[in-house]
Short mmCIF file of N, CA, C and O in Angstrom, two decimals:
data_model
loop_
_atom_site.label_atom_id
_atom_site.label_comp_id
_atom_site.label_asym_id
_atom_site.label_seq_id
_atom_site.Cartn_x
_atom_site.Cartn_y
_atom_site.Cartn_z
N MET A 1 71.99 41.86 121.69
CA MET A 1 71.10 41.86 122.53
C MET A 1 71.27 40.35 121.76
O MET A 1 70.32 40.80 120.32
N ARG A 2 69.84 39.87 121.63
CA ARG A 2 69.29 38.52 121.93
C ARG A 2 68.41 38.91 120.46
O ARG A 2 67.04 39.83 120.69
N ASP A 3 68.37 38.93 119.48
CA ASP A 3 67.13 38.99 118.29
C ASP A 3 65.51 38.08 117.93
O ASP A 3 65.66 36.95 118.63
N TYR A 4 64.81 38.40 119.31
CA TYR A 4 63.21 37.80 119.07
C TYR A 4 62.38 37.64 118.03
O TYR A 4 62.18 38.71 117.94
N PRO A 5 61.76 36.41 118.01
CA PRO A 5 60.77 36.92 116.80
C PRO A 5 59.50 37.55 117.47
O PRO A 5 58.51 37.93 116.91
N ASP A 6 59.43 37.13 118.82
CA ASP A 6 58.44 37.55 119.33
C ASP A 6 58.29 39.44 119.54
O ASP A 6 58.60 39.43 120.93
N GLN A 7 59.21 40.49 118.88
CA GLN A 7 59.46 41.03 119.71
C GLN A 7 58.29 42.11 119.91
O GLN A 7 57.01 42.22 119.76
N MET A 8 58.85 43.20 121.70
CA MET A 8 57.10 43.70 121.53
C MET A 8 57.58 44.49 121.44
O MET A 8 57.95 44.68 120.61
N THR A 9 55.78 45.43 121.30
CA THR A 9 55.66 46.38 121.01
C THR A 9 56.16 47.58 122.46
O THR A 9 56.77 47.26 123.13
N PRO A 10 56.44 48.56 121.99
CA PRO A 10 56.93 50.37 123.40
C PRO A 10 55.60 50.22 124.47
O PRO A 10 55.87 48.91 125.04
N GLU A 11 54.34 49.03 123.92
CA GLU A 11 53.50 49.33 125.04
C GLU A 11 53.08 47.71 125.52
O GLU A 11 52.80 47.89 125.99
N GLN A 12 53.85 46.15 124.85
CA GLN A 12 53.57 45.61 125.05
C GLN A 12 54.31 45.59 126.09
O GLN A 12 54.87 45.24 127.36
N ALA A 13 56.07 46.36 125.47
CA ALA A 13 57.83 46.33 126.62
C ALA A 13 56.45 46.82 128.31
O ALA A 13 57.57 46.71 129.25
N ARG A 14 56.08 47.94 127.75
CA ARG A 14 55.52 48.80 129.70
C ARG A 14 54.78 48.16 130.34
O ARG A 14 54.57 47.10 131.47
N THR A 15 53.81 47.59 129.81
CA THR A 15 52.89 45.65 129.77
C THR A 15 53.60 45.03 130.62
O THR A 15 53.74 44.81 131.71
N PHE A 16 54.15 44.58 130.38
CA PHE A 16 55.60 43.91 130.56
C PHE A 16 56.55 44.22 131.53
O PHE A 16 56.54 43.48 132.62
N ARG A 17 56.51 43.98 132.15
CA ARG A 17 57.54 46.00 132.88
C ARG A 17 57.12 45.37 134.43
O ARG A 17 57.26 45.14 135.21
N ASP A 18 55.49 45.79 133.87
CA ASP A 18 54.64 46.77 135.64
C ASP A 18 54.26 44.95 135.35
O ASP A 18 54.67 44.50 137.17
N ASP A 19 53.67 44.14 135.05
CA ASP A 19 54.19 42.41 134.74
C ASP A 19 55.07 41.80 136.34
O ASP A 19 54.43 41.18 137.07
N VAL A 20 55.70 42.23 136.32
CA VAL A 20 57.04 41.38 136.68
C VAL A 20 57.34 42.24 137.34
O VAL A 20 57.36 41.46 138.55
N LEU A 21 57.03 43.26 137.46
CA LEU A 21 57.61 44.01 138.87
C LEU A 21 56.61 43.83 139.92
O LEU A 21 56.17 42.96 140.82
N ASN A 22 54.49 43.50 139.41
CA ASN A 22 54.81 43.07 140.23
C ASN A 22 54.27 41.41 140.97
O ASN A 22 53.50 41.38 142.25
N ILE A 23 54.70 40.41 139.68
CA ILE A 23 55.08 40.02 140.00
C ILE A 23 55.83 39.09 141.21
O ILE A 23 55.80 38.50 142.63
N VAL A 24 57.09 40.26 141.15
CA VAL A 24 58.39 40.05 140.88
C VAL A 24 57.92 40.59 143.21
O VAL A 24 58.07 40.36 144.23
N SER A 25 56.98 41.67 143.60
CA SER A 25 56.33 42.05 144.77
C SER A 25 55.59 41.64 145.58
O SER A 25 55.76 41.58 146.45
N GLN A 26 55.23 40.60 144.94
CA GLN A 26 54.27 39.16 145.17
C GLN A 26 55.58 37.48 145.86
O GLN A 26 54.88 36.82 146.48
N ILE A 27 56.79 37.74 146.13
CA ILE A 27 56.90 36.61 145.79
C ILE A 27 57.58 36.48 147.13
O ILE A 27 57.75 37.88 148.27
N PRO A 28 57.17 35.23 148.09
CA PRO A 28 56.75 35.02 149.74
C PRO A 28 59.02 35.67 150.39
O PRO A 28 59.30 35.31 149.45
N ARG A 29 58.00 35.83 150.85
CA ARG A 29 60.21 35.64 152.49
C ARG A 29 59.97 34.14 152.47
O ARG A 29 59.00 33.20 152.54
N GLY A 30 61.30 34.11 151.64
CA GLY A 30 61.36 32.80 152.09
C GLY A 30 61.80 31.72 151.59
O GLY A 30 61.47 30.14 150.92
N ARG A 31 60.55 32.32 150.42
CA ARG A 31 60.93 31.55 148.10
C ARG A 31 61.60 32.16 146.80
O ARG A 31 61.59 33.78 147.49
N VAL A 32 61.67 31.22 146.14
CA VAL A 32 61.54 31.93 145.47
C VAL A 32 61.30 31.45 144.66
O VAL A 32 60.78 30.51 143.80
N THR A 33 61.43 32.07 142.91
CA THR A 33 61.37 32.17 141.74
C THR A 33 61.85 31.82 140.75
O THR A 33 63.16 32.73 140.73
N THR A 34 61.50 32.17 139.03
CA THR A 34 62.58 32.30 138.80
C THR A 34 62.59 33.06 137.47
O THR A 34 61.11 33.20 137.15
N TYR A 35 63.62 33.63 136.43
CA TYR A 35 63.35 34.21 135.30
C TYR A 35 61.97 33.90 134.75
O TYR A 35 61.76 35.20 133.53
N GLY A 36 62.79 33.49 134.02
CA GLY A 36 61.53 31.68 132.54
C GLY A 36 60.39 31.89 132.94
O GLY A 36 59.21 31.79 132.65
N ILE A 37 60.07 31.94 135.26
CA ILE A 37 58.91 31.50 135.13
C ILE A 37 57.75 32.56 135.24
O ILE A 37 56.90 33.40 134.82
N ILE A 38 58.62 33.45 135.17
CA ILE A 38 58.37 35.26 135.74
C ILE A 38 58.00 35.15 134.23
O ILE A 38 56.38 35.95 134.04
N ALA A 39 59.02 35.65 133.17
CA ALA A 39 58.52 35.81 131.22
C ALA A 39 57.17 35.12 131.22
O ALA A 39 56.29 35.83 130.73
N ALA A 40 57.17 33.50 132.23
CA ALA A 40 55.47 32.89 131.43
C ALA A 40 54.60 33.96 131.96
O ALA A 40 53.86 34.10 130.89
N TRP A 41 54.67 33.82 133.32
CA TRP A 41 52.94 34.98 133.89
C TRP A 41 53.69 36.06 132.92
O TRP A 41 51.60 36.54 133.05
N ALA A 42 54.75 36.41 132.88
CA ALA A 42 53.87 37.68 132.46
C ALA A 42 53.03 38.01 130.61
O ALA A 42 53.41 38.77 129.40
N GLY A 43 53.42 36.53 130.35
CA GLY A 43 53.05 36.19 129.06
C GLY A 43 53.81 36.03 127.79
O GLY A 43 53.63 36.01 125.76
N TRP A 44 55.44 35.97 127.62
CA TRP A 44 56.52 35.90 126.88
C TRP A 44 57.77 35.38 127.37
O TRP A 44 58.40 35.40 128.20
N PRO A 45 57.07 33.90 127.45
CA PRO A 45 57.92 32.89 127.86
C PRO A 45 59.18 32.51 127.52
O PRO A 45 60.19 32.45 127.82
N SER A 46 59.51 33.82 126.60
CA SER A 46 60.75 33.82 125.84
C SER A 46 61.94 34.61 126.03
O SER A 46 63.00 35.02 125.63
N HIS A 47 61.26 35.13 127.27
CA HIS A 47 62.21 35.91 127.67
C HIS A 47 62.50 36.42 128.99
O HIS A 47 62.40 37.65 129.52
N SER A 48 63.41 35.38 129.65
CA SER A 48 63.73 35.13 131.26
C SER A 48 64.39 36.45 130.94
O SER A 48 64.47 37.26 131.82
N ARG A 49 65.24 36.90 130.26
CA ARG A 49 66.35 37.63 129.35
C ARG A 49 65.34 39.51 130.38
O ARG A 49 66.48 39.74 131.58
N MET A 50 64.83 39.22 129.42
CA MET A 50 64.96 40.53 129.97
C MET A 50 63.96 40.18 131.00
O MET A 50 64.06 42.04 132.00
N VAL A 51 63.50 39.25 131.71
CA VAL A 51 63.17 39.58 133.55
C VAL A 51 64.22 40.08 134.27
O VAL A 51 63.55 41.40 134.76
N GLY A 52 65.74 40.10 134.13
CA GLY A 52 66.65 40.54 134.47
C GLY A 52 67.63 41.26 133.86
O GLY A 52 67.05 42.40 134.92
N ARG A 53 66.31 42.08 132.10
CA ARG A 53 67.40 44.02 132.42
C ARG A 53 66.10 44.46 132.89
O ARG A 53 66.28 45.57 133.06
N THR A 54 63.94 43.89 132.86
CA THR A 54 63.92 45.22 134.01
C THR A 54 63.78 44.85 135.01
O THR A 54 64.45 46.32 135.61
N LEU A 55 63.79 44.08 135.78
CA LEU A 55 64.60 44.39 137.09
C LEU A 55 65.90 44.83 137.66
O LEU A 55 65.98 46.25 138.81
N ARG A 56 67.37 44.82 137.12
CA ARG A 56 67.98 45.64 136.47
C ARG A 56 67.99 47.09 137.05
O ARG A 56 68.69 47.35 136.67
N TYR A 57 67.36 47.58 135.68
CA TYR A 57 67.64 48.50 135.15
C TYR A 57 65.53 50.04 135.93
O TYR A 57 66.51 50.55 135.16
N THR A 58 64.89 48.76 135.98
CA THR A 58 64.08 50.16 136.29
C THR A 58 64.20 50.45 137.38
O THR A 58 64.35 50.13 138.89
N PRO A 59 64.24 52.06 137.34
CA PRO A 59 64.06 52.54 138.45
C PRO A 59 62.88 52.24 139.98
O PRO A 59 61.38 52.21 138.89
N GLY A 60 63.95 51.73 141.10
CA GLY A 60 62.31 51.39 141.63
C GLY A 60 62.54 50.15 142.07
O GLY A 60 62.57 50.04 142.93
N ALA A 61 62.61 49.04 141.18
CA ALA A 61 63.05 47.78 141.32
C ALA A 61 64.07 47.28 142.26
O ALA A 61 64.06 46.32 143.54
N ASP A 62 65.11 47.85 142.86
CA ASP A 62 65.84 47.43 143.82
C ASP A 62 64.91 47.43 144.88
O ASP A 62 65.21 47.38 146.19
N GLN A 63 64.21 47.98 145.07
CA GLN A 63 63.33 47.97 146.57
C GLN A 63 62.06 46.80 146.28
O GLN A 63 61.79 46.32 147.46
N LEU A 64 62.19 46.23 145.44
CA LEU A 64 60.94 44.92 145.80
C LEU A 64 62.15 44.40 146.16
O LEU A 64 64.02 44.19 145.41
N PRO A 65 61.96 42.81 146.88
CA PRO A 65 62.12 41.30 146.40
C PRO A 65 63.66 40.92 145.98
O PRO A 65 63.30 39.72 145.50
N CYS A 66 64.35 41.20 144.62
CA CYS A 66 64.80 41.08 143.60
C CYS A 66 65.55 40.02 143.86
O CYS A 66 65.90 38.92 143.09
N HIS A 67 65.86 39.98 144.48
CA HIS A 67 66.68 38.89 145.36
C HIS A 67 66.16 37.86 145.42
O HIS A 67 66.76 36.58 145.09
N ARG A 68 65.21 37.71 145.74
CA ARG A 68 64.54 36.05 145.21
C ARG A 68 63.98 35.75 143.85
O ARG A 68 63.33 34.97 144.15
N VAL A 69 64.77 35.73 142.67
CA VAL A 69 64.64 35.10 141.74
C VAL A 69 66.15 34.84 141.54
O VAL A 69 67.49 35.49 141.45
N VAL A 70 65.85 33.83 141.36
CA VAL A 70 67.40 32.57 140.37
C VAL A 70 67.49 32.36 138.95
O VAL A 70 65.77 32.83 138.80
N ASN A 71 67.84 31.88 138.30
CA ASN A 71 68.38 31.16 137.44
C ASN A 71 67.64 29.47 137.06
O ASN A 71 66.92 29.09 138.46
N ILE A 72 67.35 28.85 136.36
CA ILE A 72 66.07 27.92 136.49
C ILE A 72 67.25 25.85 136.69
O ILE A 72 66.66 26.47 137.54
N ALA A 73 68.01 27.40 137.17
CA ALA A 73 68.98 25.95 137.41
C ALA A 73 68.87 26.24 139.19
O ALA A 73 69.43 25.43 140.73
N GLY A 74 69.09 27.81 139.16
CA GLY A 74 68.50 27.87 141.38
C GLY A 74 69.56 28.46 141.77
O GLY A 74 70.43 28.55 142.37
N ARG A 75 70.36 28.71 140.54
CA ARG A 75 72.00 29.95 140.91
C ARG A 75 71.49 31.16 141.19
O ARG A 75 70.15 31.72 140.46
N THR A 76 71.65 31.95 142.19
CA THR A 76 72.27 33.11 142.15
C THR A 76 73.32 34.04 140.96
O THR A 76 73.76 33.68 140.32
N ALA A 77 73.06 34.92 140.56
CA ALA A 77 73.58 36.74 140.28
C ALA A 77 74.91 36.14 139.62
O ALA A 77 75.09 35.99 141.84
N PRO A 78 75.07 35.98 138.90
CA PRO A 78 76.98 36.42 139.35
C PRO A 78 77.16 37.67 139.62
O PRO A 78 76.04 38.66 139.12
N GLY A 79 77.75 37.87 140.16
CA GLY A 79 78.18 38.85 140.48
C GLY A 79 77.86 39.66 141.62
O GLY A 79 78.08 40.44 142.72
N TRP A 80 76.74 39.13 142.40
CA TRP A 80 75.41 40.61 143.96
C TRP A 80 76.40 39.13 144.40
O TRP A 80 75.64 38.13 144.68
N GLY A 81 77.33 39.47 145.41
CA GLY A 81 77.25 38.28 147.13
C GLY A 81 76.06 38.20 147.83
O GLY A 81 75.83 37.31 147.54
N ARG A 82 75.37 38.95 147.75
CA ARG A 82 74.92 39.83 148.79
C ARG A 82 73.46 38.83 148.84
O ARG A 82 72.93 37.99 149.75
N GLN A 83 73.19 38.83 147.37
CA GLN A 83 71.70 37.39 146.81
C GLN A 83 72.05 36.60 147.72
O GLN A 83 71.14 36.14 148.49
N HIS A 84 72.29 35.24 147.68
CA HIS A 84 73.03 34.61 148.27
C HIS A 84 72.23 34.60 150.46
O HIS A 84 71.48 34.60 151.03
N GLU A 85 73.52 35.61 150.68
CA GLU A 85 73.28 36.05 151.66
C GLU A 85 71.76 36.31 152.59
O GLU A 85 70.94 36.04 153.61
N LEU A 86 71.47 37.41 151.64
CA LEU A 86 69.31 37.02 151.56
C LEU A 86 68.82 36.91 151.58
O LEU A 86 68.02 36.17 152.83
N LEU A 87 69.18 35.17 150.79
CA LEU A 87 68.12 34.14 150.30
C LEU A 87 68.26 34.02 152.11
O LEU A 87 67.00 32.80 152.58
N GLN A 88 70.39 33.27 152.39
CA GLN A 88 70.28 32.54 153.79
C GLN A 88 68.59 33.08 154.75
O GLN A 88 68.26 32.56 155.90
N GLU A 89 69.71 34.46 155.02
CA GLU A 89 68.35 34.88 156.14
C GLU A 89 67.24 34.98 156.56
O GLU A 89 66.56 35.04 156.87
N GLU A 90 67.08 34.71 154.77
CA GLU A 90 65.29 34.64 155.25
C GLU A 90 65.19 32.46 155.53
O GLU A 90 63.69 31.91 154.98
N GLY A 91 66.25 31.81 155.06
CA GLY A 91 65.42 30.50 155.85
C GLY A 91 65.89 29.60 154.00
O GLY A 91 65.22 29.12 154.25
N VAL A 92 65.58 30.76 153.24
CA VAL A 92 65.27 29.53 151.92
C VAL A 92 67.43 28.54 151.55
O VAL A 92 67.88 28.72 152.59
N GLY A 93 67.04 27.41 151.35
CA GLY A 93 67.84 26.47 151.62
C GLY A 93 68.81 26.40 150.39
O GLY A 93 68.42 26.79 149.33
N PHE A 94 69.82 25.43 150.58
CA PHE A 94 71.20 25.75 149.00
C PHE A 94 71.56 24.36 148.87
O PHE A 94 71.14 23.27 149.79
N LYS A 95 71.49 23.78 147.63
CA LYS A 95 71.29 22.29 148.34
C LYS A 95 73.45 23.06 147.79
O LYS A 95 74.24 23.65 147.42
N PRO A 96 73.87 21.05 147.83
CA PRO A 96 75.99 21.33 148.27
C PRO A 96 76.20 21.62 147.28
O PRO A 96 77.58 23.12 146.93
N ASN A 97 75.94 22.92 145.68
CA ASN A 97 76.82 22.60 143.97
C ASN A 97 76.42 24.82 145.01
O ASN A 97 76.85 24.74 144.01
N GLY A 98 75.69 25.19 145.81
CA GLY A 98 75.30 26.27 145.66
C GLY A 98 74.07 27.28 145.65
O GLY A 98 73.05 27.83 145.75
N ASN A 99 72.90 25.95 144.68
CA ASN A 99 72.54 26.48 143.90
C ASN A 99 71.51 26.12 144.84
O ASN A 99 71.01 25.35 145.67
N VAL A 100 69.92 26.73 144.82
CA VAL A 100 68.69 27.20 145.77
C VAL A 100 67.66 25.71 145.94
O VAL A 100 67.77 25.51 144.73
N ASP A 101 68.25 25.27 146.54
CA ASP A 101 66.34 23.57 146.53
C ASP A 101 65.99 24.74 145.91
O ASP A 101 64.32 24.48 146.36
N LEU A 102 65.80 24.14 144.67
CA LEU A 102 63.94 25.21 144.21
C LEU A 102 63.23 23.32 144.78
O LEU A 102 61.65 24.26 144.67
N ARG A 103 62.67 22.48 144.39
CA ARG A 103 62.73 21.86 144.96
C ARG A 103 61.36 22.12 146.33
O ARG A 103 59.91 21.62 146.47
N HIS A 104 61.65 22.79 146.96
CA HIS A 104 61.42 22.77 148.62
C HIS A 104 60.82 24.64 149.12
O HIS A 104 60.50 25.00 149.68
N TYR A 105 61.89 25.82 147.63
CA TYR A 105 62.06 27.05 148.17
C TYR A 105 60.84 27.67 146.81
O TYR A 105 60.88 29.10 146.44
N LEU A 106 60.73 26.44 145.19
CA LEU A 106 60.66 27.31 144.12
C LEU A 106 58.27 27.60 144.53
O LEU A 106 57.71 27.04 145.23
N TRP A 107 58.69 29.55 144.82
CA TRP A 107 57.27 29.06 144.21
C TRP A 107 56.31 29.94 142.75
O TRP A 107 56.68 29.62 142.31
N LYS A 108 55.34 29.08 142.70
CA LYS A 108 54.83 29.17 141.59
C LYS A 108 52.91 29.53 142.24
O LYS A 108 52.72 28.49 142.72
N PRO A 109 52.59 31.41 141.87
CA PRO A 109 51.59 31.69 143.43
C PRO A 109 49.93 31.18 141.84
O PRO A 109 51.25 30.45 140.83
N ASN A 110 49.12 31.00 141.28
CA ASN A 110 47.95 31.02 140.83
C ASN A 110 48.44 32.68 139.24
O ASN A 110 47.62 33.40 140.02
N VAL A 111 48.94 32.03 138.49
CA VAL A 111 49.32 33.97 137.89
C VAL A 111 47.13 35.18 137.65
O VAL A 111 47.49 36.04 137.32
N ASP A 112 46.68 33.88 137.97
CA ASP A 112 45.36 34.48 137.32
C ASP A 112 44.81 35.52 138.68
O ASP A 112 44.49 36.34 138.17
N SER A 113 45.21 35.81 139.75
CA SER A 113 45.98 36.46 140.77
C SER A 113 46.28 37.56 140.67
O SER A 113 45.97 37.75 141.99
N MET A 114 47.25 37.58 139.37
CA MET A 114 48.85 37.61 139.56
C MET A 114 48.57 39.07 138.84
O MET A 114 48.72 40.48 139.17
N LEU A 115 48.21 38.89 137.89
CA LEU A 115 48.11 39.98 136.92
C LEU A 115 46.23 40.32 136.14
O LEU A 115 45.53 40.07 136.70
N GLY A 116 46.53 41.34 136.50
CA GLY A 116 44.95 42.23 136.69
C GLY A 116 44.50 42.44 134.62
O GLY A 116 44.32 42.87 134.00
#
């Protein structure tokens, strides 16, 4: 695991988790966002990998639209073939290389309306 120079306290980690889950719950159908953008919206821009861990290991996160989160290049999660199918079913378009076309499908809401 990477050693973050700006490590979180347990309370900050709980707040980060809650913020990540809140943001992901609001990604609209047919749109995507990235791990890095979610981390920045949650106030920890260097913690994009922690967003992925949060979505993978938090009980109940599988009930959220986690399939709408991709990496900065628009790649889907390795080993999760269903993610591509779910995005296609929602009308998300892909480039010839298989990555989501972020120019057309990236979602960037107003963070002030997202977090309490």
